Amino acid sequence: MQIYENDYIVLTEDQSIVYIEVKKEGFSLKDFDTILQKYKRIKLASFAVLRTALSLGSDERVEIGSWLPPIEIEISKDCMKATMYINEDPSTIFHDEESMNRQIKEVAENAGIQFGIYSVSFETAMSEKSIIIAAGLPAKKGEDAKITYIKIPEKKPQILEDGRADYLDMNFIYEIEKDAWLGEKIPAQPGIPGKNVLGEEIPAIDGEDIPLNFEVASVYEQEEDGKTVIRAIDSGVIDYSNGTFSIQKHLLVKKDVGLETGNLTFDGSITIKGSILPGYSVVATGDIQIEGQEGVTGPKLIESTSGDVYIRGGIFGNGETVVRACGNIYVKHANDSTLKALKDIFIGSYAMGSDIKAQNIYVNEQQGKIIGGRAEATHSIHSAMSGNRLERKTELIIMIPDRIESAKLIKERREKIIKLEEEIADLDEKVFSLKPLLEHMNEAQRKTYDDIIEKINEKESEFKRLEVEVNEIAYQIKTMGDEIIHITKEAFPGTYIQIGKKSTTLNHTTCGKFKLENGEINV
């Protein structure tokens, strides 16, 4: 088929290949471009071949490109879209909208398109050279699982208008009833399959599942109205540590700990409505809350092995009282006592003659005082005043841990955590297999079951403690270089300040943020 002819060239098409015959020289590439503008169906393979043919002027037939169909369909690599390219004057191939769409559909189906073909308006076809004529339907991802947990009040003192922390009113122990709702999960939803333009199904993508995090020994789950709900097995105190919900046993002591109660050791949390009398001790795995407004005088030991300690009043230690917590310690004031927390210590009023050790020590920055004794932290110490006008020696010390030793400690504890995880998993498996037989167990079998539960509780308590230690050591490493001692109002002479290996004793009254600058304390 002849496409074009003039005095210089002849263009022909044979089996969709375009050939040129040059009758005489003198026809330029620029002149040829006007032909390309008119005949959109010519697709050149190489300008170099065309240039050579025009310059040589040979009357031999030379292949220069291809002859495109009037309508060309291109399918995207992902087979989700088909585009129509019009390589001819639309008015010469389309006469009305109805016949045009039949023609487009026929070409599309010949190209393998079976799904998602659009109807094209006549106006669009007349004005646009490339038109999307089919689109696939993407697979729809199902909704991810949705989890809602009970909201637990944050353990922190209320801040009064004058800036003081109110340690008499804290949301410390959150009690829960048996079978109380703790959380629920709406399961992940299945996705909806899609289809590409070739009619091939695109597999559905299901929503992602999210686990409910709870301790199987104290929390159970069940299906309710299409949801997975977790509830408390027994009444107790709700605990949320390291992203896991559990219910701890709760011991309520309505009066003082003393002659009538003896020393208390309890696997769970303890609330004491009164005080702890001199010489007596209270040790619990969970939180310890002492609500007597006058605080405690001369107890021997108050220790939470995996939780916090809250003493609504103050401590008069008489040089004998030791308070330890795996988490935080909250107290109104501390006199002649020893306080050690793996996390932070919060003191509402003052610390006098006491040995205090924590990651961060916060003594009310508006009116709080550290007078005498030793306050040792790994990150920061905050107070309004330190020492007194009598220049009583008061030690404020930031101990900067050794990175290599800290990394070694983390490694050792993580190895223990992995071993505990394996042991807990084995015990959980035994509990799971024995649960259905509970109602039919004899006394000895029930004791075996209860012993397993007790072992799980012990190991989970140890697991939590180790995780807290790892997190705290990691935090210390991460925050190295940010160590600070902040005295907002008055640091009196006699205040000893140490940060890492650098130290100084103040000989004049000052205040501010003390830290290492260029290797020295910025006093």
Short mmCIF file of C-alpha atoms in Angstrom, two decimals:
data_model
loop_
_atom_site.label_atom_id
_atom_site.label_comp_id
_atom_site.label_asym_id
_atom_site.label_seq_id
_atom_site.Cartn_x
_atom_site.Cartn_y
_atom_site.Cartn_z
CA MET A 1 0.00 0.00 0.00
CA GLN A 2 1.31 3.42 -0.94
CA ILE A 3 1.21 5.93 1.89
CA TYR A 4 2.77 9.02 0.31
CA GLU A 5 4.63 10.15 -2.82
CA ASN A 6 6.23 13.38 -4.09
CA ASP A 7 9.06 14.30 -6.49
CA TYR A 8 11.68 13.06 -4.02
CA ILE A 9 10.35 10.05 -2.11
CA VAL A 10 7.77 7.27 -2.05
CA LEU A 11 6.49 5.79 1.23
CA THR A 12 4.83 2.36 1.15
CA GLU A 13 3.49 -0.11 3.68
CA ASP A 14 3.71 -3.89 3.44
CA GLN A 15 2.56 -6.13 6.30
CA SER A 16 2.73 -3.21 8.76
CA ILE A 17 6.32 -2.33 7.74
CA VAL A 18 6.99 1.14 6.29
CA TYR A 19 9.52 1.47 3.44
CA ILE A 20 11.05 4.50 1.71
CA GLU A 21 12.26 4.83 -1.88
CA VAL A 22 14.32 7.97 -2.64
CA LYS A 23 13.84 9.11 -6.23
CA LYS A 24 16.30 12.00 -5.95
CA GLU A 25 18.36 13.78 -3.33
CA GLY A 26 17.39 17.00 -1.62
CA PHE A 27 14.59 15.96 0.74
CA SER A 28 15.65 16.89 4.30
CA LEU A 29 14.78 15.39 7.67
CA LYS A 30 12.91 18.59 8.49
CA ASP A 31 10.78 18.13 5.38
CA PHE A 32 10.14 14.54 6.40
CA ASP A 33 8.92 15.66 9.79
CA THR A 34 5.89 17.35 8.16
CA ILE A 35 4.95 13.95 6.74
CA LEU A 36 5.20 12.37 10.22
CA GLN A 37 2.93 15.08 11.60
CA LYS A 38 0.31 14.22 8.99
CA TYR A 39 0.63 10.43 9.05
CA LYS A 40 0.51 9.59 12.76
CA ARG A 41 0.53 5.88 12.04
CA ILE A 42 4.17 5.95 10.91
CA LYS A 43 6.49 4.96 13.74
CA LEU A 44 10.15 5.42 12.83
CA ALA A 45 12.55 2.73 13.93
CA SER A 46 15.71 4.81 13.47
CA PHE A 47 16.44 8.37 12.37
CA ALA A 48 19.95 7.22 11.41
CA VAL A 49 18.57 4.79 8.83
CA LEU A 50 16.24 7.45 7.43
CA ARG A 51 19.08 10.02 7.25
CA THR A 52 21.30 7.58 5.35
CA ALA A 53 18.51 6.70 2.89
CA LEU A 54 17.78 10.36 2.15
CA SER A 55 21.44 11.30 1.74
CA LEU A 56 22.37 8.40 -0.56
CA GLY A 57 19.42 8.94 -2.85
CA SER A 58 19.15 5.24 -3.76
CA ASP A 59 15.93 4.14 -5.40
CA GLU A 60 16.06 0.86 -3.46
CA ARG A 61 13.30 0.19 -0.93
CA VAL A 62 14.60 0.73 2.63
CA GLU A 63 12.75 -0.27 5.82
CA ILE A 64 12.43 2.75 8.12
CA GLY A 65 9.68 1.85 10.63
CA SER A 66 6.30 0.34 11.26
CA TRP A 67 2.72 1.15 10.31
CA LEU A 68 0.66 1.42 13.50
CA PRO A 69 -2.95 0.30 13.69
CA PRO A 70 -5.55 3.10 13.86
CA ILE A 71 -6.27 2.14 17.46
CA GLU A 72 -3.53 0.75 19.69
CA ILE A 73 -4.03 -0.76 23.14
CA GLU A 74 -1.30 -0.82 25.78
CA ILE A 75 -1.74 -2.86 28.99
CA SER A 76 0.25 -1.77 32.06
CA LYS A 77 2.82 -4.13 33.59
CA ASP A 78 0.58 -4.89 36.56
CA CYS A 79 -2.37 -5.50 34.20
CA MET A 80 -4.45 -3.00 36.18
CA LYS A 81 -4.85 -0.42 33.42
CA ALA A 82 -5.32 -0.35 29.65
CA THR A 83 -4.66 2.76 27.58
CA MET A 84 -5.91 3.40 24.07
CA TYR A 85 -3.71 5.41 21.69
CA ILE A 86 -5.37 6.87 18.57
CA ASN A 87 -2.88 6.87 15.69
CA GLU A 88 -5.22 8.29 13.09
CA ASP A 89 -7.42 11.32 12.70
CA PRO A 90 -10.35 10.26 14.98
CA SER A 91 -12.91 11.69 12.55
CA THR A 92 -11.77 9.22 9.87
CA ILE A 93 -12.17 6.12 12.04
CA PHE A 94 -15.03 7.05 14.37
CA HIS A 95 -18.46 8.14 13.14
CA ASP A 96 -20.67 8.16 16.23
CA GLU A 97 -20.28 7.35 19.90
CA GLU A 98 -22.17 4.06 19.89
CA SER A 99 -20.27 2.48 17.00
CA MET A 100 -17.01 3.94 18.35
CA ASN A 101 -17.44 2.16 21.71
CA ARG A 102 -18.29 -1.10 19.93
CA GLN A 103 -15.12 -0.73 17.93
CA ILE A 104 -13.04 0.07 21.00
CA LYS A 105 -14.49 -2.91 22.86
CA GLU A 106 -13.70 -5.23 19.99
CA VAL A 107 -10.08 -4.03 19.83
CA ALA A 108 -9.77 -4.28 23.62
CA GLU A 109 -11.12 -7.83 23.72
CA ASN A 110 -8.76 -8.83 20.91
CA ALA A 111 -5.94 -7.53 23.14
CA GLY A 112 -7.14 -9.86 25.92
CA ILE A 113 -9.02 -7.30 28.01
CA GLN A 114 -12.02 -8.88 29.71
CA PHE A 115 -12.77 -6.68 32.70
CA GLY A 116 -13.29 -3.03 33.58
CA ILE A 117 -13.81 -1.58 30.09
CA TYR A 118 -14.97 2.04 30.20
CA SER A 119 -17.36 3.78 27.90
CA VAL A 120 -15.58 6.64 26.07
CA SER A 121 -17.33 9.85 25.09
CA PHE A 122 -17.12 10.96 21.47
CA GLU A 123 -15.79 14.35 22.59
CA THR A 124 -12.91 12.71 24.50
CA ALA A 125 -11.97 10.56 21.53
CA MET A 126 -11.91 13.61 19.25
CA SER A 127 -9.67 15.67 21.55
CA GLU A 128 -7.29 13.24 23.27
CA LYS A 129 -4.69 10.94 21.75
CA SER A 130 -4.35 8.59 24.75
CA ILE A 131 -7.36 7.47 26.73
CA ILE A 132 -7.67 4.99 29.62
CA ILE A 133 -10.28 2.53 28.41
CA ALA A 134 -10.12 -0.14 31.13
CA ALA A 135 -9.13 -0.37 34.79
CA GLY A 136 -8.87 -3.33 37.13
CA LEU A 137 -10.40 -3.53 40.57
CA PRO A 138 -7.65 -3.63 43.25
CA ALA A 139 -7.94 -6.17 46.01
CA LYS A 140 -9.25 -4.51 49.17
CA LYS A 141 -7.31 -5.12 52.35
CA GLY A 142 -9.46 -6.19 55.26
CA GLU A 143 -9.51 -4.01 58.36
CA ASP A 144 -6.82 -4.78 60.91
CA ALA A 145 -7.84 -6.10 64.29
CA LYS A 146 -8.88 -3.33 66.68
CA ILE A 147 -7.99 -3.50 70.36
CA THR A 148 -9.42 -1.47 73.21
CA TYR A 149 -8.09 -1.75 76.77
CA ILE A 150 -9.36 -0.51 80.08
CA LYS A 151 -7.99 2.95 80.93
CA ILE A 152 -5.84 2.93 84.04
CA PRO A 153 -5.29 6.24 85.87
CA GLU A 154 -1.67 7.33 85.66
CA LYS A 155 0.35 6.99 88.83
CA LYS A 156 1.38 10.53 89.54
CA PRO A 157 0.65 13.23 92.12
CA GLN A 158 -1.71 16.04 91.25
CA ILE A 159 0.02 19.38 90.67
CA LEU A 160 -1.58 22.18 92.69
CA GLU A 161 -1.95 25.79 91.53
CA ASP A 162 1.21 26.86 93.36
CA GLY A 163 3.19 24.16 91.56
CA ARG A 164 3.46 21.80 94.53
CA ALA A 165 2.87 18.09 94.02
CA ASP A 166 -0.05 16.73 96.07
CA TYR A 167 1.12 13.34 97.32
CA LEU A 168 -1.99 12.93 99.47
CA ASP A 169 -4.16 12.16 96.46
CA MET A 170 -2.72 9.71 93.95
CA ASN A 171 -4.32 7.12 91.69
CA PHE A 172 -1.95 4.44 92.92
CA ILE A 173 -3.67 1.07 93.22
CA TYR A 174 -6.48 0.34 90.77
CA GLU A 175 -8.70 -2.42 92.12
CA ILE A 176 -10.73 -4.67 89.85
CA GLU A 177 -13.55 -7.14 90.47
CA LYS A 178 -13.67 -10.76 89.38
CA ASP A 179 -14.75 -11.12 85.72
CA ALA A 180 -14.30 -7.36 85.18
CA TRP A 181 -13.78 -6.25 81.58
CA LEU A 182 -10.14 -5.48 80.83
CA GLY A 183 -10.14 -5.19 77.07
CA GLU A 184 -11.46 -6.55 73.80
CA LYS A 185 -10.43 -7.23 70.25
CA ILE A 186 -12.52 -6.89 67.12
CA PRO A 187 -10.93 -9.53 64.89
CA ALA A 188 -9.17 -8.71 61.66
CA GLN A 189 -11.55 -8.73 58.72
CA PRO A 190 -11.07 -10.73 55.50
CA GLY A 191 -10.13 -8.74 52.43
CA ILE A 192 -12.07 -8.54 49.18
CA PRO A 193 -10.47 -10.06 46.05
CA GLY A 194 -9.80 -7.82 43.07
CA LYS A 195 -9.58 -8.40 39.34
CA ASN A 196 -7.19 -7.10 36.68
CA VAL A 197 -8.17 -6.02 33.15
CA LEU A 198 -7.37 -9.51 31.83
CA GLY A 199 -10.11 -10.87 34.10
CA GLU A 200 -7.63 -12.58 36.44
CA GLU A 201 -8.50 -12.58 40.14
CA ILE A 202 -6.19 -10.70 42.52
CA PRO A 203 -6.03 -12.48 45.87
CA ALA A 204 -7.58 -10.69 48.83
CA ILE A 205 -5.35 -9.28 51.56
CA ASP A 206 -6.71 -10.05 55.01
CA GLY A 207 -6.38 -7.52 57.82
CA GLU A 208 -3.51 -7.98 60.25
CA ASP A 209 -4.14 -9.64 63.57
CA ILE A 210 -2.97 -7.94 66.76
CA PRO A 211 -2.55 -10.02 69.90
CA LEU A 212 -4.21 -9.14 73.20
CA ASN A 213 -1.39 -8.95 75.73
CA PHE A 214 -2.29 -10.48 79.06
CA GLU A 215 -1.04 -12.90 81.68
CA VAL A 216 -2.85 -16.24 81.32
CA ALA A 217 -2.50 -17.00 85.01
CA SER A 218 -4.73 -14.07 86.05
CA VAL A 219 -6.68 -13.07 82.93
CA TYR A 220 -8.91 -15.16 80.68
CA GLU A 221 -10.32 -14.55 77.22
CA GLN A 222 -13.62 -15.54 75.66
CA GLU A 223 -15.70 -14.81 72.58
CA GLU A 224 -18.55 -12.35 73.08
CA ASP A 225 -20.70 -11.01 70.21
CA GLY A 226 -18.00 -11.63 67.65
CA LYS A 227 -15.27 -10.05 69.80
CA THR A 228 -12.48 -11.54 71.88
CA VAL A 229 -12.88 -10.14 75.39
CA ILE A 230 -10.39 -10.42 78.25
CA ARG A 231 -11.58 -10.45 81.87
CA ALA A 232 -10.11 -10.83 85.34
CA ILE A 233 -10.06 -14.38 86.71
CA ASP A 234 -10.30 -13.06 90.28
CA SER A 235 -10.62 -9.77 92.10
CA GLY A 236 -7.36 -7.95 92.66
CA VAL A 237 -5.22 -5.07 91.51
CA ILE A 238 -4.75 -4.40 87.82
CA ASP A 239 -1.18 -4.19 86.63
CA TYR A 240 0.09 -3.11 83.22
CA SER A 241 3.81 -3.73 82.93
CA ASN A 242 5.86 -4.06 79.75
CA GLY A 243 2.74 -4.00 77.63
CA THR A 244 1.00 -6.88 79.41
CA PHE A 245 -2.14 -6.83 81.57
CA SER A 246 -2.31 -8.95 84.71
CA ILE A 247 -4.30 -9.06 87.91
CA GLN A 248 -2.31 -9.21 91.10
CA LYS A 249 -3.63 -10.45 94.36
CA HIS A 250 -4.50 -7.64 96.73
CA LEU A 251 -4.12 -7.69 100.47
CA LEU A 252 -5.98 -4.98 102.38
CA VAL A 253 -4.72 -4.21 105.88
CA LYS A 254 -7.36 -2.04 107.53
CA LYS A 255 -5.19 -0.84 110.44
CA ASP A 256 -1.48 -0.79 111.21
CA VAL A 257 1.11 -3.44 110.45
CA GLY A 258 2.37 -4.38 113.87
CA LEU A 259 1.90 -6.90 116.64
CA GLU A 260 -1.46 -8.17 115.33
CA THR A 261 -0.28 -8.76 111.77
CA GLY A 262 3.40 -9.48 112.21
CA ASN A 263 5.76 -8.90 109.31
CA LEU A 264 4.01 -9.19 105.94
CA THR A 265 5.30 -11.00 102.87
CA PHE A 266 2.77 -11.17 100.06
CA ASP A 267 2.65 -12.27 96.42
CA GLY A 268 0.64 -9.35 95.07
CA SER A 269 -0.15 -5.77 96.05
CA ILE A 270 -0.74 -4.47 99.56
CA THR A 271 -2.82 -1.52 100.75
CA ILE A 272 -2.25 -0.48 104.36
CA LYS A 273 -4.87 1.91 105.69
CA GLY A 274 -2.78 2.82 108.72
CA SER A 275 0.98 2.76 109.22
CA ILE A 276 3.85 0.30 109.75
CA LEU A 277 5.03 0.28 113.34
CA PRO A 278 8.74 0.46 114.31
CA GLY A 279 10.76 -2.67 113.57
CA TYR A 280 8.18 -4.31 111.26
CA SER A 281 8.62 -5.15 107.58
CA VAL A 282 6.36 -5.36 104.53
CA VAL A 283 7.53 -7.11 101.36
CA ALA A 284 5.31 -7.57 98.29
CA THR A 285 5.79 -8.55 94.68
CA GLY A 286 3.30 -5.88 93.57
CA ASP A 287 2.67 -2.29 94.56
CA ILE A 288 2.67 -1.21 98.20
CA GLN A 289 0.39 1.65 99.26
CA ILE A 290 0.53 3.06 102.78
CA GLU A 291 -2.37 5.46 103.27
CA GLY A 292 -1.86 6.73 106.81
CA GLN A 293 -1.46 10.50 106.55
CA GLU A 294 1.21 10.56 109.25
CA GLY A 295 3.37 8.18 107.25
CA VAL A 296 5.63 5.62 108.92
CA THR A 297 8.09 5.80 111.80
CA GLY A 298 10.98 3.36 112.18
CA PRO A 299 9.81 0.35 110.10
CA LYS A 300 12.64 -2.00 109.20
CA LEU A 301 11.91 -2.69 105.53
CA ILE A 302 9.31 -1.73 102.92
CA GLU A 303 10.03 -3.47 99.60
CA SER A 304 8.20 -4.04 96.31
CA THR A 305 10.11 -6.62 94.25
CA SER A 306 8.34 -5.82 90.96
CA GLY A 307 6.22 -2.71 91.54
CA ASP A 308 6.09 0.74 93.15
CA VAL A 309 5.92 2.00 96.73
CA TYR A 310 3.63 4.86 97.73
CA ILE A 311 3.70 6.37 101.22
CA ARG A 312 1.02 9.02 101.53
CA GLY A 313 2.72 10.65 104.53
CA GLY A 314 6.42 10.79 105.21
CA ILE A 315 9.12 8.54 106.58
CA PHE A 316 10.78 9.03 109.96
CA GLY A 317 13.42 6.34 109.60
CA ASN A 318 15.47 6.80 112.75
CA GLY A 319 18.45 5.62 110.70
CA GLU A 320 16.92 2.13 110.35
CA THR A 321 14.20 2.27 107.67
CA VAL A 322 14.92 0.93 104.19
CA VAL A 323 12.47 1.38 101.30
CA ARG A 324 13.16 -0.45 98.03
CA ALA A 325 11.17 -0.65 94.79
CA CYS A 326 11.69 -2.32 91.44
CA GLY A 327 9.74 0.61 89.97
CA ASN A 328 9.21 4.05 91.55
CA ILE A 329 8.98 5.37 95.10
CA TYR A 330 6.51 8.17 95.98
CA VAL A 331 6.72 9.75 99.45
CA LYS A 332 5.85 13.07 101.08
CA HIS A 333 9.16 13.39 102.96
CA ALA A 334 12.10 11.24 104.01
CA ASN A 335 13.97 11.60 107.33
CA ASP A 336 17.04 9.51 108.24
CA SER A 337 16.06 6.67 105.92
CA THR A 338 17.35 4.75 102.92
CA LEU A 339 15.37 4.84 99.66
CA LYS A 340 16.40 2.82 96.61
CA ALA A 341 14.37 2.59 93.38
CA LEU A 342 15.30 0.95 90.12
CA LYS A 343 13.39 3.72 88.33
CA ASP A 344 12.61 7.10 89.94
CA ILE A 345 12.02 8.59 93.38
CA PHE A 346 9.48 11.40 93.90
CA ILE A 347 9.56 13.37 97.16
CA GLY A 348 6.87 15.95 97.78
CA SER A 349 8.50 18.07 100.46
CA TYR A 350 12.03 17.26 101.65
CA ALA A 351 14.70 14.64 102.22
CA MET A 352 16.79 15.06 105.35
CA GLY A 353 19.76 12.94 106.36
CA SER A 354 18.71 10.20 103.97
CA ASP A 355 20.47 7.92 101.53
CA ILE A 356 18.54 8.09 98.24
CA LYS A 357 19.37 6.16 95.09
CA ALA A 358 17.46 6.04 91.80
CA GLN A 359 17.65 6.74 88.11
CA ASN A 360 16.06 10.19 88.60
CA ILE A 361 15.37 11.93 91.91
CA TYR A 362 12.63 14.55 91.98
CA VAL A 363 12.19 16.70 95.09
CA ASN A 364 9.55 19.40 94.59
CA GLU A 365 11.24 22.06 92.45
CA GLN A 366 9.17 24.89 93.95
CA GLN A 367 9.80 24.30 97.67
CA GLY A 368 11.55 20.94 98.01
CA LYS A 369 14.77 20.49 99.97
CA ILE A 370 17.60 17.97 100.14
CA ILE A 371 19.36 18.55 103.43
CA GLY A 372 22.23 16.33 104.45
CA GLY A 373 22.65 12.72 103.41
CA ARG A 374 23.38 11.41 99.95
CA ALA A 375 21.27 11.60 96.78
CA GLU A 376 22.67 9.38 94.05
CA ALA A 377 21.16 9.09 90.55
CA THR A 378 22.25 7.77 87.18
CA HIS A 379 20.57 10.53 85.18
CA SER A 380 19.22 13.53 87.09
CA ILE A 381 18.55 15.15 90.48
CA HIS A 382 15.99 17.96 90.86
CA SER A 383 15.23 20.09 93.92
CA ALA A 384 14.47 23.67 94.89
CA MET A 385 17.21 23.71 97.55
CA SER A 386 20.19 21.68 98.68
CA GLY A 387 22.00 21.91 102.01
CA ASN A 388 21.16 24.68 104.49
CA ARG A 389 22.51 27.90 105.96
CA LEU A 390 24.51 25.90 108.53
CA GLU A 391 26.42 24.42 105.56
CA ARG A 392 25.40 20.87 106.38
CA LYS A 393 27.19 18.50 104.04
CA THR A 394 24.78 17.35 101.33
CA GLU A 395 25.96 15.00 98.57
CA LEU A 396 24.37 15.19 95.13
CA ILE A 397 25.94 12.54 92.90
CA ILE A 398 25.34 11.42 89.33
CA MET A 399 26.97 8.06 88.65
CA ILE A 400 27.63 7.52 84.95
CA PRO A 401 27.59 3.78 84.16
CA ASP A 402 30.33 2.10 82.13
CA ARG A 403 29.09 1.30 78.62
CA ILE A 404 30.96 -2.00 78.29
CA GLU A 405 29.82 -3.23 81.68
CA SER A 406 26.24 -2.11 80.97
CA ALA A 407 26.20 -3.97 77.64
CA LYS A 408 27.46 -7.08 79.42
CA LEU A 409 24.67 -6.81 82.01
CA ILE A 410 22.04 -6.44 79.28
CA LYS A 411 23.36 -9.55 77.51
CA GLU A 412 23.29 -11.63 80.72
CA ARG A 413 19.76 -10.56 81.61
CA ARG A 414 18.43 -11.15 78.09
CA GLU A 415 19.79 -14.67 78.16
CA LYS A 416 17.92 -15.25 81.44
CA ILE A 417 14.76 -13.72 79.91
CA ILE A 418 14.90 -16.11 76.94
CA LYS A 419 15.28 -19.08 79.29
CA LEU A 420 12.36 -17.86 81.43
CA GLU A 421 10.18 -17.44 78.32
CA GLU A 422 10.81 -21.07 77.38
CA GLU A 423 10.06 -22.29 80.92
CA ILE A 424 6.84 -20.23 81.13
CA ALA A 425 5.72 -21.53 77.73
CA ASP A 426 6.21 -25.13 78.88
CA LEU A 427 4.23 -24.50 82.07
CA ASP A 428 1.46 -22.69 80.14
CA GLU A 429 1.14 -25.75 77.91
CA LYS A 430 0.64 -27.95 80.96
CA VAL A 431 -1.98 -25.59 82.38
CA PHE A 432 -3.82 -25.50 79.03
CA SER A 433 -4.04 -29.30 78.92
CA LEU A 434 -5.14 -29.56 82.57
CA LYS A 435 -7.77 -26.77 82.58
CA PRO A 436 -10.60 -28.86 81.04
CA LEU A 437 -10.07 -31.48 83.81
CA LEU A 438 -10.28 -29.06 86.75
CA GLU A 439 -13.76 -30.09 87.89
CA HIS A 440 -12.81 -33.77 87.99
CA MET A 441 -9.47 -33.49 89.82
CA ASN A 442 -8.84 -35.05 93.20
CA GLU A 443 -7.06 -33.14 95.96
CA ALA A 444 -3.55 -34.24 94.93
CA GLN A 445 -4.14 -33.42 91.27
CA ARG A 446 -5.55 -30.00 92.16
CA LYS A 447 -2.46 -29.29 94.29
CA THR A 448 -0.23 -30.16 91.33
CA TYR A 449 -2.24 -27.78 89.15
CA ASP A 450 -2.03 -24.98 91.76
CA ASP A 451 1.72 -25.53 92.12
CA ILE A 452 2.16 -25.07 88.37
CA ILE A 453 0.17 -21.81 88.50
CA GLU A 454 2.36 -20.63 91.40
CA LYS A 455 5.51 -21.44 89.42
CA ILE A 456 4.16 -19.50 86.44
CA ASN A 457 3.50 -16.49 88.69
CA GLU A 458 6.99 -16.67 90.18
CA LYS A 459 8.68 -16.94 86.80
CA GLU A 460 6.54 -14.17 85.29
CA SER A 461 7.43 -11.93 88.23
CA GLU A 462 11.12 -12.64 87.65
CA PHE A 463 10.61 -12.11 83.91
CA LYS A 464 9.06 -8.67 84.52
CA ARG A 465 11.83 -7.68 86.92
CA LEU A 466 14.54 -8.60 84.42
CA GLU A 467 12.77 -6.75 81.61
CA VAL A 468 12.56 -3.64 83.80
CA GLU A 469 16.29 -3.91 84.55
CA VAL A 470 17.18 -4.31 80.86
CA ASN A 471 15.02 -1.32 79.92
CA GLU A 472 16.53 0.84 82.64
CA ILE A 473 20.13 -0.07 81.74
CA ALA A 474 19.38 0.58 78.07
CA TYR A 475 17.83 3.94 79.02
CA GLN A 476 20.94 4.85 81.01
CA ILE A 477 23.17 4.10 78.03
CA LYS A 478 20.88 6.03 75.66
CA THR A 479 20.77 9.14 77.86
CA MET A 480 24.48 9.29 78.63
CA GLY A 481 25.66 12.85 78.18
CA ASP A 482 22.39 14.38 79.42
CA GLU A 483 23.16 14.03 83.13
CA ILE A 484 22.08 17.03 85.19
CA ILE A 485 21.69 18.29 88.75
CA HIS A 486 19.09 21.05 88.80
CA ILE A 487 18.70 23.24 91.90
CA THR A 488 16.09 25.88 91.11
CA LYS A 489 16.45 28.24 94.12
CA GLU A 490 19.41 27.79 96.49
CA ALA A 491 22.35 25.41 96.63
CA PHE A 492 24.07 26.31 99.91
CA PRO A 493 27.78 26.07 100.70
CA GLY A 494 28.65 22.53 101.81
CA THR A 495 26.74 20.99 98.91
CA TYR A 496 28.97 18.35 97.31
CA ILE A 497 28.32 17.87 93.60
CA GLN A 498 29.67 14.94 91.62
CA ILE A 499 28.97 14.02 87.99
CA GLY A 500 30.84 10.97 86.78
CA LYS A 501 34.42 11.28 88.00
CA LYS A 502 34.31 15.06 88.37
CA SER A 503 33.37 16.66 91.69
CA THR A 504 33.31 19.94 93.60
CA THR A 505 32.06 21.36 96.90
CA LEU A 506 30.21 24.66 96.78
CA ASN A 507 31.70 27.48 98.85
CA HIS A 508 29.00 30.03 98.07
CA THR A 509 25.24 30.05 97.58
CA THR A 510 24.17 29.49 94.00
CA CYS A 511 21.59 27.70 91.87
CA GLY A 512 21.08 26.45 88.35
CA LYS A 513 21.67 23.45 86.16
CA PHE A 514 24.91 21.68 86.96
CA LYS A 515 26.32 19.44 84.24
CA LEU A 516 29.53 18.51 82.50
CA GLU A 517 30.76 21.05 79.97
CA ASN A 518 34.07 20.40 78.22
CA GLY A 519 34.78 17.66 80.75
CA GLU A 520 34.26 19.86 83.83
CA ILE A 521 31.29 20.73 86.06
CA ASN A 522 29.94 24.19 85.13
CA VAL A 523 29.86 25.63 88.64
#
